[in-house]
mmCIF file of C-alpha atoms in Angstrom:
data_model
loop_
_atom_site.group_PDB
_atom_site.id
_atom_site.type_symbol
_atom_site.label_atom_id
_atom_site.label_comp_id
_atom_site.label_asym_id
_atom_site.label_seq_id
_atom_site.Cartn_x
_atom_site.Cartn_y
_atom_site.Cartn_z
ATOM 1 C CA UNK Z 1 17.958 3.183 -6.806
ATOM 2 C CA UNK Z 2 15.918 4.071 -9.898
ATOM 3 C CA UNK Z 3 12.757 1.995 -10.345
ATOM 4 C CA UNK Z 4 10.894 3.741 -13.153
ATOM 5 C CA UNK Z 5 11.902 5.067 -16.568
ATOM 6 C CA UNK Z 6 10.297 8.448 -15.853
ATOM 7 C CA UNK Z 7 11.628 8.752 -12.312
ATOM 8 C CA UNK Z 8 12.875 12.083 -10.962
ATOM 9 C CA UNK Z 9 15.734 11.490 -8.481
ATOM 10 C CA UNK Z 10 15.794 13.265 -5.122
ATOM 11 C CA UNK Z 11 18.900 13.305 -2.958
ATOM 12 C CA UNK Z 12 19.707 15.094 0.302
ATOM 13 C CA UNK Z 13 21.088 18.175 -1.459
ATOM 14 C CA UNK Z 14 17.863 18.558 -3.409
ATOM 15 C CA UNK Z 15 15.767 18.241 -0.253
ATOM 16 C CA UNK Z 16 17.904 20.921 1.431
ATOM 17 C CA UNK Z 17 17.367 23.236 -1.511
ATOM 18 C CA UNK Z 18 13.595 22.725 -1.411
ATOM 19 C CA UNK Z 19 13.494 23.439 2.318
ATOM 20 C CA UNK Z 20 15.691 26.503 1.993
ATOM 21 C CA UNK Z 21 13.406 27.945 -0.655
ATOM 22 C CA UNK Z 22 10.046 27.040 0.867
ATOM 23 C CA UNK Z 23 10.498 26.381 4.613
ATOM 24 C CA UNK Z 24 13.755 28.094 5.620
ATOM 25 C CA UNK Z 25 12.992 27.619 9.330
ATOM 26 C CA UNK Z 26 13.504 23.866 8.753
ATOM 27 C CA UNK Z 27 16.451 24.075 6.376
ATOM 28 C CA UNK Z 28 19.151 23.559 9.039
ATOM 29 C CA UNK Z 29 17.462 20.663 10.861
ATOM 30 C CA UNK Z 30 19.216 17.273 10.740
ATOM 31 C CA UNK Z 31 18.222 15.378 7.600
ATOM 32 C CA UNK Z 32 18.560 11.616 7.173
ATOM 33 C CA UNK Z 33 17.428 9.166 4.538
ATOM 34 C CA UNK Z 34 14.455 7.235 5.963
ATOM 35 C CA UNK Z 35 13.814 4.721 3.211
ATOM 36 C CA UNK Z 36 12.108 4.492 -0.135
ATOM 37 C CA UNK Z 37 9.195 2.552 -1.525
ATOM 38 C CA UNK Z 38 7.982 2.029 -5.040
ATOM 39 C CA UNK Z 39 6.286 5.463 -5.090
ATOM 40 C CA UNK Z 40 8.151 7.836 -2.753
ATOM 41 C CA UNK Z 41 11.556 8.660 -1.303
ATOM 42 C CA UNK Z 42 11.592 9.552 2.406
ATOM 43 C CA UNK Z 43 13.831 11.728 4.562
ATOM 44 C CA UNK Z 44 13.518 12.258 8.299
ATOM 45 C CA UNK Z 45 13.757 15.943 9.149
ATOM 46 C CA UNK Z 46 14.787 16.734 12.716
ATOM 47 C CA UNK Z 47 13.037 14.672 15.378
ATOM 48 C CA UNK Z 48 9.475 15.361 14.380
ATOM 49 C CA UNK Z 49 9.077 15.593 10.612
ATOM 50 C CA UNK Z 50 9.181 13.403 7.498
ATOM 51 C CA UNK Z 51 9.761 14.640 3.947
ATOM 52 C CA UNK Z 52 8.001 12.619 1.187
ATOM 53 C CA UNK Z 53 9.107 13.097 -2.409
ATOM 54 C CA UNK Z 54 7.238 11.286 -5.196
ATOM 55 C CA UNK Z 55 9.286 9.339 -7.722
ATOM 56 C CA UNK Z 56 7.130 10.146 -10.781
ATOM 57 C CA UNK Z 57 4.371 12.457 -11.990
ATOM 58 C CA UNK Z 58 1.796 9.722 -11.299
ATOM 59 C CA UNK Z 59 3.073 9.399 -7.739
ATOM 60 C CA UNK Z 60 2.792 13.166 -7.349
ATOM 61 C CA UNK Z 61 -0.932 12.933 -8.107
ATOM 62 C CA UNK Z 62 -1.229 10.401 -5.287
ATOM 63 C CA UNK Z 63 0.566 12.824 -2.964
ATOM 64 C CA UNK Z 64 -1.939 15.581 -3.748
ATOM 65 C CA UNK Z 65 -4.702 13.161 -2.854
ATOM 66 C CA UNK Z 66 -3.100 12.523 0.543
ATOM 67 C CA UNK Z 67 -2.679 16.229 1.188
ATOM 68 C CA UNK Z 68 -6.366 16.866 0.621
ATOM 69 C CA UNK Z 69 -8.011 13.819 2.186
ATOM 70 C CA UNK Z 70 -5.837 12.811 5.151
ATOM 71 C CA UNK Z 71 -6.913 15.780 7.334
ATOM 72 C CA UNK Z 72 -10.537 14.987 6.493
ATOM 73 C CA UNK Z 73 -10.251 11.265 7.291
ATOM 74 C CA UNK Z 74 -8.205 11.554 10.497
ATOM 75 C CA UNK Z 75 -11.082 12.613 12.819
ATOM 76 C CA UNK Z 76 -12.994 9.449 11.889
ATOM 77 C CA UNK Z 77 -10.180 6.987 12.663
ATOM 78 C CA UNK Z 78 -8.923 5.679 15.992
ATOM 79 C CA UNK Z 79 -5.448 4.750 14.774
ATOM 80 C CA UNK Z 80 -2.888 7.382 13.886
ATOM 81 C CA UNK Z 81 -2.541 8.296 10.217
ATOM 82 C CA UNK Z 82 -0.084 10.741 8.606
ATOM 83 C CA UNK Z 83 -0.578 14.439 9.255
ATOM 84 C CA UNK Z 84 0.581 16.708 6.403
ATOM 85 C CA UNK Z 85 2.083 19.969 7.700
ATOM 86 C CA UNK Z 86 3.495 21.381 4.466
ATOM 87 C CA UNK Z 87 2.539 21.082 0.804
ATOM 88 C CA UNK Z 88 5.674 21.579 -1.218
ATOM 89 C CA UNK Z 89 5.352 23.257 -4.604
ATOM 90 C CA UNK Z 90 7.233 22.259 -7.778
ATOM 91 C CA UNK Z 91 10.511 23.948 -8.694
ATOM 92 C CA UNK Z 92 12.869 23.902 -11.665
ATOM 93 C CA UNK Z 93 15.010 21.229 -10.001
ATOM 94 C CA UNK Z 94 12.092 19.144 -8.719
ATOM 95 C CA UNK Z 95 8.996 19.708 -10.885
ATOM 96 C CA UNK Z 96 6.586 17.789 -8.629
ATOM 97 C CA UNK Z 97 4.580 18.525 -5.515
ATOM 98 C CA UNK Z 98 6.047 17.079 -2.310
ATOM 99 C CA UNK Z 99 5.012 16.839 1.334
ATOM 100 C CA UNK Z 100 6.207 17.185 4.888
ATOM 101 C CA UNK Z 101 4.343 15.103 7.492
ATOM 102 C CA UNK Z 102 4.603 14.733 11.233
ATOM 103 C CA UNK Z 103 6.984 11.901 12.117
ATOM 104 C CA UNK Z 104 5.220 8.836 13.573
ATOM 105 C CA UNK Z 105 7.258 6.587 15.852
ATOM 106 C CA UNK Z 106 6.808 2.866 15.387
ATOM 107 C CA UNK Z 107 8.227 -0.250 13.780
ATOM 108 C CA UNK Z 108 7.066 -2.515 10.989
ATOM 109 C CA UNK Z 109 4.973 -5.490 12.158
ATOM 110 C CA UNK Z 110 6.965 -8.719 12.276
ATOM 111 C CA UNK Z 111 7.804 -11.698 14.436
ATOM 112 C CA UNK Z 112 9.991 -9.552 16.704
ATOM 113 C CA UNK Z 113 7.563 -6.634 17.053
ATOM 114 C CA UNK Z 114 4.036 -8.103 17.249
ATOM 115 C CA UNK Z 115 3.201 -9.777 20.569
ATOM 116 C CA UNK Z 116 -0.065 -11.440 19.575
ATOM 117 C CA UNK Z 117 -0.929 -12.062 15.915
ATOM 118 C CA UNK Z 118 -4.572 -12.823 16.680
ATOM 119 C CA UNK Z 119 -4.946 -9.468 18.424
ATOM 120 C CA UNK Z 120 -3.073 -7.782 15.566
ATOM 121 C CA UNK Z 121 -5.466 -9.229 12.998
ATOM 122 C CA UNK Z 122 -8.401 -7.939 15.038
ATOM 123 C CA UNK Z 123 -6.788 -4.500 15.345
ATOM 124 C CA UNK Z 124 -6.228 -4.272 11.598
ATOM 125 C CA UNK Z 125 -9.838 -5.357 11.015
ATOM 126 C CA UNK Z 126 -10.987 -2.603 13.385
ATOM 127 C CA UNK Z 127 -9.120 0.006 11.341
ATOM 128 C CA UNK Z 128 -10.602 -1.330 8.100
ATOM 129 C CA UNK Z 129 -14.101 -1.317 9.578
ATOM 130 C CA UNK Z 130 -13.725 2.324 10.637
ATOM 131 C CA UNK Z 131 -12.293 3.438 7.303
ATOM 132 C CA UNK Z 132 -14.917 1.637 5.246
ATOM 133 C CA UNK Z 133 -17.688 3.103 7.390
ATOM 134 C CA UNK Z 134 -16.407 6.685 7.076
ATOM 135 C CA UNK Z 135 -18.702 8.986 5.131
ATOM 136 C CA UNK Z 136 -17.474 9.624 1.596
ATOM 137 C CA UNK Z 137 -17.860 13.373 2.072
ATOM 138 C CA UNK Z 138 -18.878 13.735 -1.559
ATOM 139 C CA UNK Z 139 -16.013 11.649 -2.940
ATOM 140 C CA UNK Z 140 -16.654 9.266 -5.849
ATOM 141 C CA UNK Z 141 -14.630 6.963 -8.093
ATOM 142 C CA UNK Z 142 -13.170 9.912 -9.950
ATOM 143 C CA UNK Z 143 -10.495 12.597 -9.653
ATOM 144 C CA UNK Z 144 -7.720 10.256 -8.548
ATOM 145 C CA UNK Z 145 -9.902 8.083 -6.299
ATOM 146 C CA UNK Z 146 -10.624 5.552 -9.054
ATOM 147 C CA UNK Z 147 -7.691 3.201 -8.456
ATOM 148 C CA UNK Z 148 -7.959 -0.202 -10.097
ATOM 149 C CA UNK Z 149 -7.942 -1.978 -6.725
ATOM 150 C CA UNK Z 150 -11.420 -0.647 -6.045
ATOM 151 C CA UNK Z 151 -12.771 -1.901 -9.349
ATOM 152 C CA UNK Z 152 -13.435 -5.205 -11.085
ATOM 153 C CA UNK Z 153 -11.190 -8.250 -11.205
ATOM 154 C CA UNK Z 154 -12.210 -8.754 -14.807
ATOM 155 C CA UNK Z 155 -10.539 -5.505 -15.829
ATOM 156 C CA UNK Z 156 -7.217 -7.022 -14.724
ATOM 157 C CA UNK Z 157 -7.608 -10.328 -16.566
ATOM 158 C CA UNK Z 158 -5.267 -9.558 -19.465
ATOM 159 C CA UNK Z 159 -2.574 -8.160 -17.186
ATOM 160 C CA UNK Z 160 -2.721 -11.209 -14.911
ATOM 161 C CA UNK Z 161 -2.374 -13.446 -17.972
ATOM 162 C CA UNK Z 162 0.718 -11.522 -19.088
ATOM 163 C CA UNK Z 163 2.237 -11.629 -15.610
ATOM 164 C CA UNK Z 164 1.634 -15.375 -15.286
ATOM 165 C CA UNK Z 165 3.329 -15.908 -18.646
ATOM 166 C CA UNK Z 166 6.269 -13.726 -17.625
ATOM 167 C CA UNK Z 167 6.656 -15.619 -14.346
ATOM 168 C CA UNK Z 168 6.535 -18.939 -16.177
ATOM 169 C CA UNK Z 169 9.311 -17.762 -18.492
ATOM 170 C CA UNK Z 170 11.554 -16.634 -15.632
ATOM 171 C CA UNK Z 171 10.672 -19.025 -12.792
ATOM 172 C CA UNK Z 172 9.671 -22.175 -14.637
ATOM 173 C CA UNK Z 173 8.353 -24.698 -12.120
ATOM 174 C CA UNK Z 174 9.572 -22.830 -9.032
ATOM 175 C CA UNK Z 175 6.003 -21.643 -8.348
ATOM 176 C CA UNK Z 176 2.768 -23.536 -8.907
ATOM 177 C CA UNK Z 177 1.491 -21.092 -11.495
ATOM 178 C CA UNK Z 178 -1.242 -23.478 -12.654
ATOM 179 C CA UNK Z 179 -2.854 -23.334 -9.210
ATOM 180 C CA UNK Z 180 -2.517 -19.561 -9.112
ATOM 181 C CA UNK Z 181 -4.291 -19.371 -12.469
ATOM 182 C CA UNK Z 182 -7.098 -21.634 -11.200
ATOM 183 C CA UNK Z 183 -7.543 -19.464 -8.106
ATOM 184 C CA UNK Z 184 -7.704 -16.367 -10.304
ATOM 185 C CA UNK Z 185 -10.212 -17.859 -12.710
ATOM 186 C CA UNK Z 186 -12.444 -19.124 -9.887
ATOM 187 C CA UNK Z 187 -12.658 -15.613 -8.439
ATOM 188 C CA UNK Z 188 -13.128 -13.931 -11.809
ATOM 189 C CA UNK Z 189 -16.120 -16.197 -12.481
ATOM 190 C CA UNK Z 190 -17.929 -14.994 -9.349
ATOM 191 C CA UNK Z 191 -20.545 -12.228 -9.480
ATOM 192 C CA UNK Z 192 -19.283 -8.706 -8.953
ATOM 193 C CA UNK Z 193 -19.275 -7.646 -5.262
ATOM 194 C CA UNK Z 194 -22.567 -6.252 -4.031
ATOM 195 C CA UNK Z 195 -21.105 -4.180 -1.188
ATOM 196 C CA UNK Z 196 -21.460 -0.413 -1.594
ATOM 197 C CA UNK Z 197 -18.445 1.697 -2.494
ATOM 198 C CA UNK Z 198 -16.453 3.102 0.389
ATOM 199 C CA UNK Z 199 -13.020 4.407 1.321
ATOM 200 C CA UNK Z 200 -10.134 1.982 0.737
ATOM 201 C CA UNK Z 201 -6.570 2.459 1.924
ATOM 202 C CA UNK Z 202 -5.518 0.290 -0.997
ATOM 203 C CA UNK Z 203 -2.234 -1.178 0.285
ATOM 204 C CA UNK Z 204 -2.321 -2.400 3.891
ATOM 205 C CA UNK Z 205 0.895 -4.402 3.607
ATOM 206 C CA UNK Z 206 3.314 -4.623 6.565
ATOM 207 C CA UNK Z 207 5.538 -1.774 5.373
ATOM 208 C CA UNK Z 208 2.535 0.576 5.540
ATOM 209 C CA UNK Z 209 1.714 -0.270 9.155
ATOM 210 C CA UNK Z 210 3.478 0.711 12.368
ATOM 211 C CA UNK Z 211 3.321 -1.063 15.721
ATOM 212 C CA UNK Z 212 4.128 0.160 19.210
ATOM 213 C CA UNK Z 213 4.222 -1.996 22.288
ATOM 214 C CA UNK Z 214 3.445 -5.024 20.127
ATOM 215 C CA UNK Z 215 0.115 -3.621 18.881
ATOM 216 C CA UNK Z 216 -1.022 -1.758 15.769
ATOM 217 C CA UNK Z 217 -0.395 1.948 16.267
ATOM 218 C CA UNK Z 218 -0.524 3.692 12.889
ATOM 219 C CA UNK Z 219 -1.415 3.215 9.242
ATOM 220 C CA UNK Z 220 0.733 5.158 6.788
ATOM 221 C CA UNK Z 221 1.143 5.772 3.034
ATOM 222 C CA UNK Z 222 -2.330 6.555 1.705
ATOM 223 C CA UNK Z 223 -1.109 7.044 -1.854
ATOM 224 C CA UNK Z 224 -3.402 4.209 -2.942
ATOM 225 C CA UNK Z 225 -6.480 5.816 -1.357
ATOM 226 C CA UNK Z 226 -9.482 4.840 -3.454
ATOM 227 C CA UNK Z 227 -13.255 4.853 -3.440
ATOM 228 C CA UNK Z 228 -14.580 1.485 -4.558
ATOM 229 C CA UNK Z 229 -15.568 -2.087 -3.810
ATOM 230 C CA UNK Z 230 -13.918 -3.428 -0.650
ATOM 231 C CA UNK Z 231 -12.556 -6.809 -1.781
ATOM 232 C CA UNK Z 232 -9.042 -5.690 -2.749
ATOM 233 C CA UNK Z 233 -8.573 -4.056 0.664
ATOM 234 C CA UNK Z 234 -8.124 -7.523 2.142
ATOM 235 C CA UNK Z 235 -5.414 -8.568 -0.351
ATOM 236 C CA UNK Z 236 -2.365 -7.926 1.901
ATOM 237 C CA UNK Z 237 -3.617 -10.418 4.522
ATOM 238 C CA UNK Z 238 -1.454 -13.112 2.919
ATOM 239 C CA UNK Z 239 1.595 -11.083 3.993
ATOM 240 C CA UNK Z 240 0.791 -11.911 7.625
ATOM 241 C CA UNK Z 241 0.882 -15.183 9.590
ATOM 242 C CA UNK Z 242 -2.247 -17.379 9.362
ATOM 243 C CA UNK Z 243 -3.462 -16.540 12.912
ATOM 244 C CA UNK Z 244 -3.651 -12.833 11.994
ATOM 245 C CA UNK Z 245 -5.385 -13.635 8.730
ATOM 246 C CA UNK Z 246 -8.025 -15.834 10.382
ATOM 247 C CA UNK Z 247 -8.638 -13.310 13.173
ATOM 248 C CA UNK Z 248 -9.115 -10.542 10.601
ATOM 249 C CA UNK Z 249 -11.535 -12.658 8.562
ATOM 250 C CA UNK Z 250 -13.553 -13.556 11.658
ATOM 251 C CA UNK Z 251 -13.592 -9.998 13.012
ATOM 252 C CA UNK Z 252 -15.034 -8.653 9.745
ATOM 253 C CA UNK Z 253 -17.265 -11.717 9.237
ATOM 254 C CA UNK Z 254 -16.242 -11.952 5.592
ATOM 255 C CA UNK Z 255 -18.109 -14.438 3.414
ATOM 256 C CA UNK Z 256 -16.435 -16.981 1.149
ATOM 257 C CA UNK Z 257 -16.987 -15.102 -2.160
ATOM 258 C CA UNK Z 258 -15.443 -11.952 -0.696
ATOM 259 C CA UNK Z 259 -12.450 -13.914 0.569
ATOM 260 C CA UNK Z 260 -12.083 -15.671 -2.796
ATOM 261 C CA UNK Z 261 -12.017 -12.343 -4.625
ATOM 262 C CA UNK Z 262 -9.630 -10.895 -2.033
ATOM 263 C CA UNK Z 263 -7.232 -13.797 -2.609
ATOM 264 C CA UNK Z 264 -7.402 -13.188 -6.343
ATOM 265 C CA UNK Z 265 -6.577 -9.513 -5.814
ATOM 266 C CA UNK Z 266 -3.700 -10.578 -3.587
ATOM 267 C CA UNK Z 267 -2.142 -12.832 -6.204
ATOM 268 C CA UNK Z 268 -2.740 -10.339 -9.026
ATOM 269 C CA UNK Z 269 -0.925 -7.570 -7.138
ATOM 270 C CA UNK Z 270 1.908 -9.919 -6.163
ATOM 271 C CA UNK Z 271 2.342 -11.220 -9.717
ATOM 272 C CA UNK Z 272 2.512 -7.667 -11.018
ATOM 273 C CA UNK Z 273 5.123 -6.659 -8.428
ATOM 274 C CA UNK Z 274 7.212 -9.777 -8.968
ATOM 275 C CA UNK Z 275 7.254 -9.180 -12.729
ATOM 276 C CA UNK Z 276 7.825 -5.410 -12.734
ATOM 277 C CA UNK Z 277 10.402 -5.162 -9.940
ATOM 278 C CA UNK Z 278 12.285 -8.440 -10.445
ATOM 279 C CA UNK Z 279 15.514 -6.688 -11.465
ATOM 280 C CA UNK Z 280 15.117 -3.098 -10.227
ATOM 281 C CA UNK Z 281 13.847 -3.775 -6.687
ATOM 282 C CA UNK Z 282 14.663 -7.414 -5.820
ATOM 283 C CA UNK Z 283 13.747 -6.993 -2.144
ATOM 284 C CA UNK Z 284 10.209 -6.009 -3.092
ATOM 285 C CA UNK Z 285 10.020 -8.803 -5.666
ATOM 286 C CA UNK Z 286 10.985 -11.224 -2.895
ATOM 287 C CA UNK Z 287 8.096 -9.925 -0.768
ATOM 288 C CA UNK Z 288 5.728 -10.509 -3.697
ATOM 289 C CA UNK Z 289 6.986 -14.058 -4.174
ATOM 290 C CA UNK Z 290 6.566 -14.779 -0.460
ATOM 291 C CA UNK Z 291 2.940 -13.630 -0.732
ATOM 292 C CA UNK Z 292 2.333 -15.987 -3.653
ATOM 293 C CA UNK Z 293 3.860 -18.852 -1.701
ATOM 294 C CA UNK Z 294 1.594 -18.027 1.258
ATOM 295 C CA UNK Z 295 -1.449 -18.026 -1.029
ATOM 296 C CA UNK Z 296 -0.493 -21.446 -2.369
ATOM 297 C CA UNK Z 297 0.127 -22.834 1.102
ATOM 298 C CA UNK Z 298 -3.218 -21.477 2.283
ATOM 299 C CA UNK Z 299 -5.046 -22.917 -0.735
ATOM 300 C CA UNK Z 300 -3.434 -26.302 -0.138
ATOM 301 C CA UNK Z 301 -4.299 -26.287 3.569
ATOM 302 C CA UNK Z 302 -0.715 -26.031 4.752
#
């Protein structure tokens, strides 16, 4: 499944060739496709390893960021995060860096895997509190850590306008786009956040979390790791049931302006995903639409 015009495909044969050339002791281990997101293709290697191959040159830059910062962040966090064990170098057949991580057992949070959504919201808030409090270790909003989700809503205004127009052209009245625009404009009119810059995971949606025994166990995929203002970190909360969202809000004691900006980030990201992946990745576009519907239901008190 090709998602991007500049994508570099990676199949099992290619992964075998990379392992044979760079880690021959792993080359004969069982290899199985383990999924793919918008940025990376994944293969499980043996029982204990995971191969991550970026789809594009931009995604490769995100992988380098993970390779450098994950070992430095891990000692400061209670929950498990990915552990890189090999930094793959580019080759003629795959001209991008790639990674091998330790495999982390767990399942995606959902109605069948989470026992208590209130507790889950509090657990996710605890992870966010730890990450945001972690020393920056000299990092700044530069050198790949300047992702737009740590910046200003106003910088995204034109893109949100284009995405709203595109959704109106394709969906018509299926979504209340007028309300989404009002929510965006209300947040954009607020003062910029006063909170200091800190570490942001950048994409705490369900597919980037793992649960065990009904509770949050691990946080994965730090390709969106950013240094910046914290509001966008809360955007994926509309992917979870309302009890988890309320528990998270209460645990972090977030004020109304922060929550308003977080909701605006949430709808901006969902509009972008719905527009960009509508035809190439319909499952992901469906997730984005569900988030927008949750935002509308929340705004209307349903």
